Short mmCIF file of C-alpha atoms in Angstrom, two decimals:
data_model
loop_
_atom_site.label_atom_id
_atom_site.label_comp_id
_atom_site.label_asym_id
_atom_site.label_seq_id
_atom_site.Cartn_x
_atom_site.Cartn_y
_atom_site.Cartn_z
CA MET A 105 -20.46 -17.92 18.28
CA ASP A 106 -17.15 -17.58 16.27
CA ASP A 107 -14.85 -15.60 18.48
CA LEU A 108 -13.27 -13.78 15.52
CA VAL A 109 -16.54 -12.88 13.90
CA GLY A 110 -18.52 -12.01 17.07
CA PRO A 111 -22.29 -11.93 17.05
CA THR A 112 -23.13 -13.30 13.59
CA ARG A 113 -26.20 -11.12 12.88
CA ARG A 114 -24.31 -7.95 13.73
CA ALA A 115 -21.39 -8.99 11.62
CA HIS A 116 -23.64 -9.70 8.52
CA ARG A 117 -25.21 -6.17 8.96
CA ILE A 118 -21.92 -4.36 9.42
CA THR A 119 -20.38 -6.27 6.39
CA TRP A 120 -23.26 -5.33 4.19
CA VAL A 121 -23.24 -1.67 5.34
CA GLY A 122 -19.54 -1.28 4.94
CA ILE A 123 -19.41 -2.75 1.32
CA THR A 124 -22.47 -0.73 0.35
CA ALA A 125 -21.06 2.47 1.84
CA ALA A 126 -17.78 2.01 -0.05
CA ALA A 127 -19.73 1.41 -3.30
CA LEU A 128 -21.82 4.42 -2.81
CA LEU A 129 -18.81 6.56 -2.07
CA VAL A 130 -17.12 5.34 -5.34
CA ALA A 131 -20.31 6.00 -7.26
CA ALA A 132 -20.65 9.55 -5.91
CA SER A 133 -17.01 10.32 -6.64
CA VAL A 134 -17.55 9.34 -10.30
CA LEU A 135 -21.02 10.67 -10.85
CA ILE A 136 -20.93 14.07 -9.10
CA PRO A 137 -18.05 15.53 -11.32
CA LEU A 138 -19.67 13.92 -14.32
CA TRP A 139 -23.13 15.44 -13.85
CA THR A 140 -21.96 18.79 -12.48
CA GLY A 141 -18.93 19.41 -14.68
CA TRP A 142 -16.86 19.83 -11.58
CA ASP A 143 -13.21 20.05 -12.67
CA VAL A 144 -11.27 18.10 -9.93
CA ALA A 145 -8.03 18.30 -11.95
CA VAL A 146 -7.12 14.66 -12.39
CA LYS A 147 -6.35 12.89 -15.64
CA GLY A 148 -9.06 10.62 -16.93
CA GLY A 149 -12.01 10.01 -14.76
CA PRO A 150 -12.14 10.80 -11.09
CA PRO A 151 -11.49 9.46 -8.53
CA LEU A 152 -8.77 7.46 -10.35
CA HIS A 153 -5.92 8.69 -12.43
CA GLY A 154 -6.68 6.72 -15.51
CA PHE A 155 -8.35 6.75 -18.95
CA TRP A 156 -11.34 4.96 -20.31
CA ASP A 157 -9.85 2.28 -22.58
CA PRO A 158 -11.85 -0.93 -22.82
CA ARG A 159 -9.64 -3.79 -24.01
CA PHE A 160 -8.59 -7.41 -23.68
CA GLY A 161 -5.12 -8.66 -23.79
CA PRO A 162 -2.80 -11.65 -23.28
CA GLY A 163 -3.35 -11.60 -19.54
CA SER A 164 -7.16 -11.41 -19.62
CA ALA A 165 -8.01 -15.06 -19.83
CA PRO A 166 -5.48 -16.20 -17.21
CA ALA A 167 -6.57 -13.44 -14.81
CA ILE A 168 -10.17 -14.54 -15.07
CA ALA A 169 -9.09 -18.15 -14.61
CA ILE A 170 -7.13 -17.19 -11.49
CA ALA A 171 -10.24 -15.34 -10.16
CA VAL A 172 -12.53 -18.29 -10.85
CA LEU A 173 -10.15 -20.77 -9.18
CA ALA A 174 -9.62 -18.48 -6.20
CA LEU A 175 -13.40 -18.23 -5.64
CA VAL A 176 -13.58 -22.06 -5.58
CA GLY A 177 -10.53 -22.84 -3.45
CA ALA A 178 -8.68 -19.90 -1.90
CA ALA A 179 -10.45 -19.67 1.38
CA PRO A 180 -10.68 -23.39 2.12
CA LEU A 181 -7.00 -23.93 1.09
CA ALA A 182 -5.92 -21.08 3.32
CA MET A 183 -7.43 -22.86 6.21
CA ARG A 184 -6.17 -26.31 5.50
CA LEU A 185 -2.59 -25.91 4.07
CA ARG A 186 0.29 -26.18 6.39
CA TRP A 187 1.75 -22.83 7.21
CA GLY A 188 4.89 -23.12 5.05
CA TRP A 189 2.87 -24.29 2.06
CA LEU A 190 0.40 -21.59 2.65
CA LEU A 191 3.02 -18.94 2.38
CA LEU A 192 4.45 -20.52 -0.81
CA ALA A 193 0.83 -20.69 -2.30
CA ALA A 194 0.22 -17.11 -1.28
CA TYR A 195 3.38 -15.84 -2.94
CA LEU A 196 2.88 -17.88 -6.18
CA THR A 197 -0.82 -16.97 -6.40
CA GLY A 198 -0.11 -13.29 -5.65
CA ALA A 199 2.69 -13.04 -8.26
CA ALA A 200 0.49 -14.79 -10.90
CA TRP A 201 -2.40 -12.44 -10.10
CA LEU A 202 -0.15 -9.35 -10.36
CA ALA A 203 1.48 -10.51 -13.54
CA MET A 204 -1.71 -11.48 -15.46
CA LEU A 205 -3.45 -8.22 -14.63
CA ALA A 206 -0.39 -6.33 -15.87
CA LEU A 207 -0.23 -8.47 -18.95
CA VAL A 208 -3.67 -7.35 -19.94
CA ASP A 209 -1.64 -4.58 -21.72
CA GLY A 210 0.83 -7.14 -23.13
CA PHE A 211 4.50 -7.23 -22.23
CA ASP A 212 4.46 -3.44 -22.05
CA GLY A 213 2.17 -3.69 -19.08
CA ILE A 214 5.26 -4.57 -17.09
CA ALA A 215 8.15 -3.40 -19.20
CA ALA A 216 7.04 0.06 -20.20
CA VAL A 217 5.50 1.54 -17.19
CA LEU A 218 8.62 2.28 -15.11
CA ASP A 219 10.25 3.61 -18.34
CA ALA A 220 7.79 6.50 -18.57
CA ASP A 221 9.31 9.94 -18.59
CA ILE A 222 7.82 10.89 -15.21
CA GLU A 223 9.29 7.69 -13.56
CA TYR A 224 12.53 7.04 -11.83
CA LEU A 225 14.44 4.89 -14.35
CA PRO A 226 15.02 7.41 -17.12
CA THR A 227 16.60 9.87 -14.50
CA ALA A 228 18.50 7.01 -12.90
CA ARG A 229 20.20 6.09 -16.05
CA GLU A 230 21.44 9.66 -16.47
CA VAL A 231 23.10 9.72 -13.01
CA THR A 232 26.90 9.45 -13.40
CA ASP A 233 27.94 11.16 -10.10
CA LEU A 234 25.67 10.02 -7.22
CA GLY A 235 27.41 12.34 -4.66
CA ALA A 236 26.80 15.47 -6.89
CA THR A 237 23.15 14.36 -7.47
CA LEU A 238 22.48 14.17 -3.76
CA GLU A 239 24.22 17.56 -3.13
CA GLU A 240 21.95 19.30 -5.72
CA PHE A 241 18.84 17.26 -5.10
CA ILE A 242 16.94 19.70 -2.95
CA GLU A 243 17.80 22.82 -5.03
CA ARG A 244 16.28 21.04 -8.13
CA ILE A 245 12.92 20.32 -6.57
CA PRO A 246 11.28 23.67 -7.19
CA ARG A 247 9.26 23.98 -10.35
CA ASP A 248 11.09 27.30 -11.30
CA HIS A 249 14.54 25.64 -11.21
CA PRO A 250 15.89 25.55 -14.82
CA ASP A 251 16.75 21.88 -14.50
CA ASN A 252 14.01 20.76 -12.10
CA TRP A 253 13.43 17.09 -11.47
CA ARG A 254 10.82 15.03 -13.14
CA VAL A 255 7.47 14.76 -11.32
CA HIS A 256 8.18 11.49 -9.43
CA ILE A 257 11.73 12.44 -8.58
CA ALA A 258 10.71 15.81 -7.18
CA GLY A 259 7.85 14.36 -5.23
CA HIS A 260 9.91 11.76 -3.41
CA PRO A 261 13.01 11.87 -1.17
CA ALA A 262 16.27 11.02 -2.80
CA GLY A 263 16.23 7.51 -1.54
CA ALA A 264 13.80 6.54 -4.25
CA LEU A 265 16.09 7.76 -7.05
CA VAL A 266 19.16 6.19 -5.37
CA LEU A 267 17.35 2.83 -5.23
CA PHE A 268 16.72 2.88 -8.97
CA VAL A 269 20.28 4.17 -9.65
CA GLY A 270 21.35 1.01 -7.71
CA LEU A 271 19.20 -1.19 -10.06
CA VAL A 272 20.72 0.43 -13.09
CA ARG A 273 24.18 -0.17 -11.80
CA ILE A 274 23.73 -3.86 -11.11
CA GLY A 275 22.26 -4.46 -14.61
CA LEU A 276 18.48 -4.28 -13.70
CA GLY A 277 17.99 -0.87 -15.22
CA SER A 278 15.65 -1.78 -18.04
CA GLY A 279 11.92 -1.28 -17.71
CA ALA A 280 11.33 -5.01 -17.95
CA ALA A 281 13.94 -6.02 -15.38
CA ALA A 282 12.88 -3.38 -12.88
CA GLY A 283 9.26 -4.17 -13.51
CA TRP A 284 9.57 -7.86 -12.87
CA LEU A 285 11.66 -7.13 -9.73
CA VAL A 286 8.94 -4.76 -8.40
CA LEU A 287 6.35 -7.41 -9.13
CA GLY A 288 8.33 -10.10 -7.40
CA LEU A 289 8.88 -8.05 -4.25
CA ALA A 290 5.21 -6.76 -4.18
CA ALA A 291 4.08 -10.44 -4.10
CA THR A 292 5.93 -10.88 -0.84
CA ILE A 293 3.91 -8.13 0.96
CA PRO A 294 1.02 -10.43 2.05
CA LEU A 295 3.57 -12.80 3.45
CA ALA A 296 5.02 -10.06 5.67
CA VAL A 297 1.53 -9.18 7.09
CA MET A 298 0.60 -12.81 7.65
CA LEU A 299 3.88 -13.49 9.47
CA THR A 300 3.33 -10.47 11.62
CA MET A 301 -0.07 -11.67 12.67
CA ARG A 302 1.10 -15.18 13.34
CA ARG A 303 4.05 -13.89 15.46
CA PHE A 304 1.41 -12.29 17.72
CA GLY A 305 -0.64 -15.44 18.03
CA ALA A 306 -3.22 -14.71 15.31
CA GLU A 307 -2.53 -17.44 12.86
CA LEU A 308 -6.17 -18.26 12.39
CA ALA A 309 -6.88 -14.57 11.60
CA ALA A 310 -3.96 -14.54 9.16
CA ARG A 311 -5.37 -17.51 7.31
CA ARG A 312 -8.84 -15.93 7.16
CA ALA A 313 -7.44 -12.64 5.77
CA ALA A 314 -5.01 -14.39 3.37
CA PRO A 315 -7.28 -14.46 0.25
CA PHE A 316 -7.96 -10.74 0.60
CA LEU A 317 -4.27 -9.90 1.19
CA VAL A 318 -3.22 -11.86 -1.90
CA LEU A 319 -6.08 -11.07 -4.30
CA GLY A 320 -7.69 -7.78 -4.92
CA PRO A 321 -7.72 -4.62 -7.10
CA SER A 322 -4.60 -3.20 -5.43
CA ALA A 323 -2.67 -5.63 -7.75
CA ILE A 324 -3.39 -3.32 -10.67
CA TRP A 325 -0.95 -0.81 -9.16
CA MET A 326 1.18 -3.16 -7.09
CA ALA A 327 2.52 -4.87 -10.15
CA VAL A 328 4.04 -1.85 -11.83
CA SER A 329 4.42 0.94 -9.27
CA GLY A 330 7.53 2.09 -7.41
CA ASP A 331 5.17 2.54 -4.47
CA ALA A 332 4.72 -1.14 -4.33
CA LEU A 333 8.51 -1.42 -3.87
CA PHE A 334 8.16 1.08 -0.98
CA ALA A 335 5.30 -0.98 0.40
CA ALA A 336 7.55 -4.04 0.48
CA PHE A 337 10.28 -2.24 2.44
CA THR A 338 7.80 -1.05 5.15
CA ALA A 339 5.83 -4.27 5.41
CA TRP A 340 8.91 -6.25 6.09
CA GLY A 341 10.20 -3.50 8.45
CA LEU A 342 6.99 -3.98 10.54
CA CYS A 343 7.34 -7.70 10.32
CA LEU A 344 10.88 -7.62 11.69
CA LEU A 345 9.74 -5.26 14.43
CA ALA A 346 7.07 -7.77 15.45
CA TYR A 347 9.80 -10.52 15.61
CA ALA A 348 11.91 -8.23 17.78
CA THR A 349 9.08 -8.03 20.33
CA ARG A 350 9.01 -11.80 20.69
CA ALA A 351 12.78 -12.46 20.56
CA ALA A 352 14.07 -14.95 23.11
CA SER A 353 17.20 -12.95 24.02
CA HIS A 354 18.43 -9.33 24.19
CA ALA A 355 20.84 -9.96 21.28
CA ALA A 356 18.04 -11.35 19.11
CA THR A 357 15.77 -8.43 20.08
CA ALA A 358 18.48 -5.99 19.00
CA ALA A 359 19.17 -7.87 15.77
CA TRP A 360 15.53 -7.97 14.67
CA ALA A 361 15.00 -4.38 15.78
CA ILE A 362 17.97 -3.09 13.87
CA GLY A 363 16.77 -4.81 10.70
CA ALA A 364 13.35 -3.30 11.20
CA GLY A 365 14.78 0.15 11.80
CA LEU A 366 16.99 0.11 8.68
CA LEU A 367 13.98 -0.90 6.51
CA LEU A 368 11.57 1.64 7.96
CA GLY A 369 14.29 4.38 8.10
CA TYR A 370 15.00 3.81 4.42
CA GLY A 371 11.23 3.75 3.76
CA VAL A 372 11.09 7.36 5.00
CA LEU A 373 13.70 8.20 2.27
CA LEU A 374 11.50 6.55 -0.35
CA SER A 375 8.30 8.49 0.22
CA TYR A 376 7.61 11.49 2.48
CA GLY A 377 4.30 9.99 3.56
CA LEU A 378 5.92 6.79 4.92
CA VAL A 379 6.86 8.73 8.03
CA LEU A 380 3.27 7.86 8.99
CA MET A 381 4.29 4.28 9.23
CA GLY A 382 5.38 5.26 12.72
CA LEU A 383 1.73 4.90 13.78
CA LEU A 384 1.74 1.22 12.66
CA ALA A 385 5.16 0.65 14.24
CA VAL A 386 3.73 1.82 17.58
CA ALA A 387 0.82 -0.49 17.15
CA VAL A 388 3.20 -3.39 16.58
CA LEU A 389 5.06 -2.51 19.82
CA VAL A 390 1.78 -2.30 21.66
CA LEU A 391 0.79 -5.79 20.38
CA GLY A 392 4.19 -7.11 21.34
CA ARG A 393 3.87 -5.62 24.84
CA ASP A 394 7.58 -5.06 24.65
CA TRP A 395 9.34 -1.70 24.23
CA ARG A 396 12.87 -3.00 24.35
CA PRO A 397 13.15 -2.96 20.49
CA LEU A 398 12.35 0.83 20.37
CA PRO A 399 15.79 2.35 20.90
CA TRP A 400 17.37 -0.25 18.66
CA ALA A 401 14.83 0.41 15.92
CA VAL A 402 14.90 4.20 16.27
CA GLY A 403 18.67 4.22 16.29
CA ALA A 404 18.82 2.05 13.06
CA ALA A 405 16.15 4.09 11.39
CA LEU A 406 18.26 7.21 11.82
CA VAL A 407 21.23 5.67 10.19
CA PRO A 408 20.05 5.91 6.56
CA VAL A 409 18.50 9.33 7.10
CA LEU A 410 21.77 10.73 8.61
CA VAL A 411 23.88 9.11 5.95
CA PHE A 412 21.86 10.82 3.30
CA ALA A 413 21.98 14.11 5.22
CA ALA A 414 25.77 13.83 5.38
CA ALA A 415 25.85 13.20 1.56
CA GLY A 416 23.86 16.34 0.96
CA PHE A 417 20.16 15.33 1.27
CA ALA A 418 18.54 16.27 4.52
CA TRP A 419 15.00 14.97 4.66
CA TRP A 420 13.83 17.76 6.98
CA GLU A 421 15.18 20.41 4.67
CA ALA A 422 13.73 18.78 1.51
CA TYR A 423 10.15 18.28 2.74
CA PRO A 424 9.22 22.02 3.00
CA VAL A 425 10.67 22.64 -0.42
CA LEU A 426 8.51 19.84 -1.82
CA VAL A 427 5.45 21.24 -0.09
CA ASP A 428 6.03 24.52 -1.84
CA ARG A 429 6.30 22.80 -5.22
CA TYR A 430 3.23 20.72 -4.47
CA TRP A 431 1.08 23.74 -3.68
CA ASP A 432 2.55 25.82 -6.52
CA GLY A 433 1.42 23.10 -8.90
CA ILE A 434 -1.43 20.66 -9.25
CA ALA A 435 -2.49 20.71 -5.57
CA SER A 436 -3.73 24.25 -5.84
CA ARG A 437 -6.07 23.17 -8.62
CA ARG A 438 -7.45 20.08 -6.92
CA PRO A 439 -10.36 21.14 -4.60
CA ALA A 440 -10.18 19.79 -1.08
CA SER A 441 -13.94 19.89 -0.95
CA TYR A 442 -13.77 16.92 -3.37
CA TRP A 443 -10.52 15.14 -2.70
CA ILE A 444 -11.09 14.97 1.16
CA TRP A 445 -13.62 12.26 0.42
CA GLY A 446 -12.61 11.53 -3.25
CA ASP A 447 -9.31 10.24 -1.92
CA LEU A 448 -11.25 7.66 0.23
CA ALA A 449 -13.21 6.59 -2.92
CA ALA A 450 -9.91 6.06 -4.68
CA LEU A 451 -8.75 3.97 -1.77
CA ALA A 452 -12.04 1.95 -1.94
CA CYS A 453 -11.11 1.23 -5.61
CA SER A 454 -7.44 0.21 -4.71
CA ALA A 455 -8.17 -1.66 -1.45
CA GLY A 456 -11.48 -2.93 -2.74
CA LEU A 457 -14.98 -2.32 -1.48
CA VAL A 458 -14.41 -4.93 1.23
CA ALA A 459 -12.16 -2.34 2.89
CA GLY A 460 -15.42 -0.64 4.16
CA ALA A 461 -16.44 -3.81 5.83
CA SER A 462 -12.88 -4.43 7.25
CA VAL A 463 -12.98 -1.01 8.99
CA GLY A 464 -16.53 -1.36 10.09
CA LEU A 465 -16.08 -4.81 11.60
CA THR A 466 -12.97 -3.79 13.53
CA ALA A 467 -14.48 -0.50 14.72
CA ALA A 468 -17.49 -2.45 16.14
CA ARG A 469 -15.22 -4.59 18.31
CA VAL A 470 -13.49 -1.68 20.06
CA ARG A 471 -16.12 -1.43 22.83
CA GLU A 472 -15.47 -5.05 23.66
CA TRP A 473 -11.81 -4.46 24.32
CA ARG A 474 -11.86 -5.99 27.82
CA SER A 475 -12.87 -9.32 26.43
CA TRP A 476 -10.85 -9.47 23.26
CA SER A 477 -9.15 -12.71 22.53
CA ARG A 478 -5.56 -12.33 21.28
CA PRO A 479 -6.42 -12.81 17.59
CA VAL A 480 -9.19 -10.18 17.82
CA GLU A 481 -6.87 -7.76 19.48
CA VAL A 482 -4.17 -8.24 16.77
CA VAL A 483 -6.74 -7.73 13.94
CA VAL A 484 -8.45 -4.66 15.63
CA VAL A 485 -5.20 -2.90 16.55
CA LEU A 486 -3.48 -3.30 13.15
CA THR A 487 -6.44 -2.43 11.14
CA LEU A 488 -7.51 0.67 13.06
CA ALA A 489 -3.87 1.80 13.24
CA ALA A 490 -3.81 1.58 9.34
CA ALA A 491 -7.21 3.43 9.15
CA ALA A 492 -5.84 6.21 11.47
CA THR A 493 -2.73 6.55 9.35
CA LEU A 494 -4.78 6.93 6.28
CA LEU A 495 -7.05 9.42 7.96
CA VAL A 496 -4.04 11.61 8.90
CA ALA A 497 -2.70 11.35 5.35
CA ASP A 498 -6.11 12.40 3.95
CA LEU A 499 -6.68 15.27 6.32
CA SER A 500 -3.15 16.62 5.70
CA GLN A 501 -4.24 17.44 2.12
CA MET A 502 -0.73 16.37 1.02
CA SER A 503 -2.49 13.47 -0.72
CA LYS A 504 -5.02 14.74 -3.18
CA ALA A 505 -5.68 12.25 -6.00
CA GLU A 506 -3.40 9.38 -7.14
CA VAL A 507 -3.74 7.71 -3.82
CA GLU A 508 -4.65 4.44 -5.40
CA ARG A 509 -0.95 4.33 -5.92
CA ILE A 510 0.42 6.53 -3.15
CA TRP A 511 -1.37 4.69 -0.35
CA LEU A 512 -0.37 1.25 -1.40
CA PRO A 513 1.85 0.68 1.61
CA PHE A 514 -1.09 1.04 3.93
CA VAL A 515 -3.61 -1.07 2.05
CA PRO A 516 -2.52 -4.57 3.24
CA TRP A 517 -2.78 -3.49 6.89
CA LEU A 518 -6.27 -2.07 6.32
CA LEU A 519 -7.40 -5.41 4.97
CA VAL A 520 -6.24 -7.31 8.06
CA GLY A 521 -9.85 -6.74 9.25
CA THR A 522 -11.24 -9.10 6.67
CA ALA A 523 -10.37 -11.83 9.24
CA LEU A 524 -13.57 -10.77 11.02
CA LEU A 525 -15.89 -11.40 7.90
CA PRO A 526 -18.68 -13.85 8.65
CA ARG A 527 -17.96 -17.17 6.88
CA ALA A 528 -21.00 -16.76 4.60
CA TRP A 529 -19.58 -13.49 3.35
CA VAL A 530 -16.09 -14.72 2.51
CA ARG A 531 -16.76 -15.97 -0.99
CA PRO A 532 -19.14 -13.08 -1.97
CA ALA A 533 -16.72 -10.49 -0.68
CA LEU A 534 -13.83 -12.05 -2.48
CA ALA A 535 -15.91 -12.27 -5.67
CA ILE A 536 -16.53 -8.44 -5.31
CA GLN A 537 -12.77 -7.83 -4.93
CA LEU A 538 -11.82 -10.00 -7.91
CA ALA A 539 -14.59 -8.58 -10.15
CA LEU A 540 -13.65 -5.04 -9.32
CA ALA A 541 -10.01 -5.70 -10.20
CA ILE A 542 -10.80 -7.33 -13.47
CA THR A 543 -13.40 -4.68 -14.43
CA LEU A 544 -11.09 -1.69 -13.67
CA GLN A 545 -8.03 -3.23 -15.50
CA HIS A 546 -10.07 -3.99 -18.52
CA LEU A 547 -12.03 -0.70 -18.73
CA TYR A 548 -9.27 1.86 -17.76
CA PHE A 549 -5.68 2.42 -18.66
CA PHE A 550 -3.60 3.44 -15.69
CA GLN A 551 -0.28 5.17 -16.16
CA TRP A 552 1.12 3.19 -13.22
#
């Protein structure tokens, strides 16, 4: 019996049930509003924020070629390549996959998205006095303010806008430059997850999960979304925290933990929901069996938050104002009776149907906790921590629709559980992921 997979017959059954359940959930989320005329207040066709627009473009053939080559060789290569070469291959393959899916819409698939009126760049270009912007940031969040912020600016902490102001000021303020930068950083996210797993003694599990971390439908949104940038911040923050728990000296522990804290702390200033990354951070410390990094990481995380507060933007004051705007606007028209499960259907589109199997396989191993090997422990703890984080986000009702983008930072950690897939399922499951990505990108136009 394969220690990672567990009893083979049970693993096959859970994989089949998990993927089927995810598919049925997606089907229900599409068909029920369509058949009943239920207005769930989302642009395009629920559960996704997108418009029906069948098309082919410059990136179509290369994306299909990458998918075919991945089906043939991704899993075997992930097991055979030396670790350094695997990381390089994962980065290059991921970047190519992200780029070719985006280029289905031509060059505008990368260059135009971040230039949209609701995005950060147009506002970032208008900022001439950053200090004054931070001081007035909170008062401009409400919808009834005569000069209220654009949707994405108002819906995120000030750190997101400041980040894009920084890009503008170093000469990367065009849609193309910012788009390629986001894509390049998004392609590093699988590496952060794999390095975290390996740091805890789960290299084999990292290798098995690698194809699913690198290739999948989340690439549709990762390539062109500010949330992918936020995902990179937090993924590397968790990775550095993992290194802090395994440092050889107190000085090294402090250094790794401070780096982790700065990234995770700034992550909270990028998206309000990223405060939930605290659950995954605790999971990392539990796996590391070392709480020495905690005070260093917490102290460092407070630095960017307090610096912004001193400059005029206090996170804890802004969040209630954002909640009021959210419920005064679209949230009040989006029925919780749909979105409490429709969000999970959107997640199944973004993370892929294999996410159902990932969660199911890890949940099935919980009762065996006394006999877990180290790799199994790493996989189960990280995957279930991500699932718990998403459940909290869902039940909070602060995420109703658009979660295929908003929840991108949690998706890679949810897919860690693909390491538990039976070997016979690896290629079919990867085929499902790739086919879903290509189908969605070619049939729907997504604003981000």
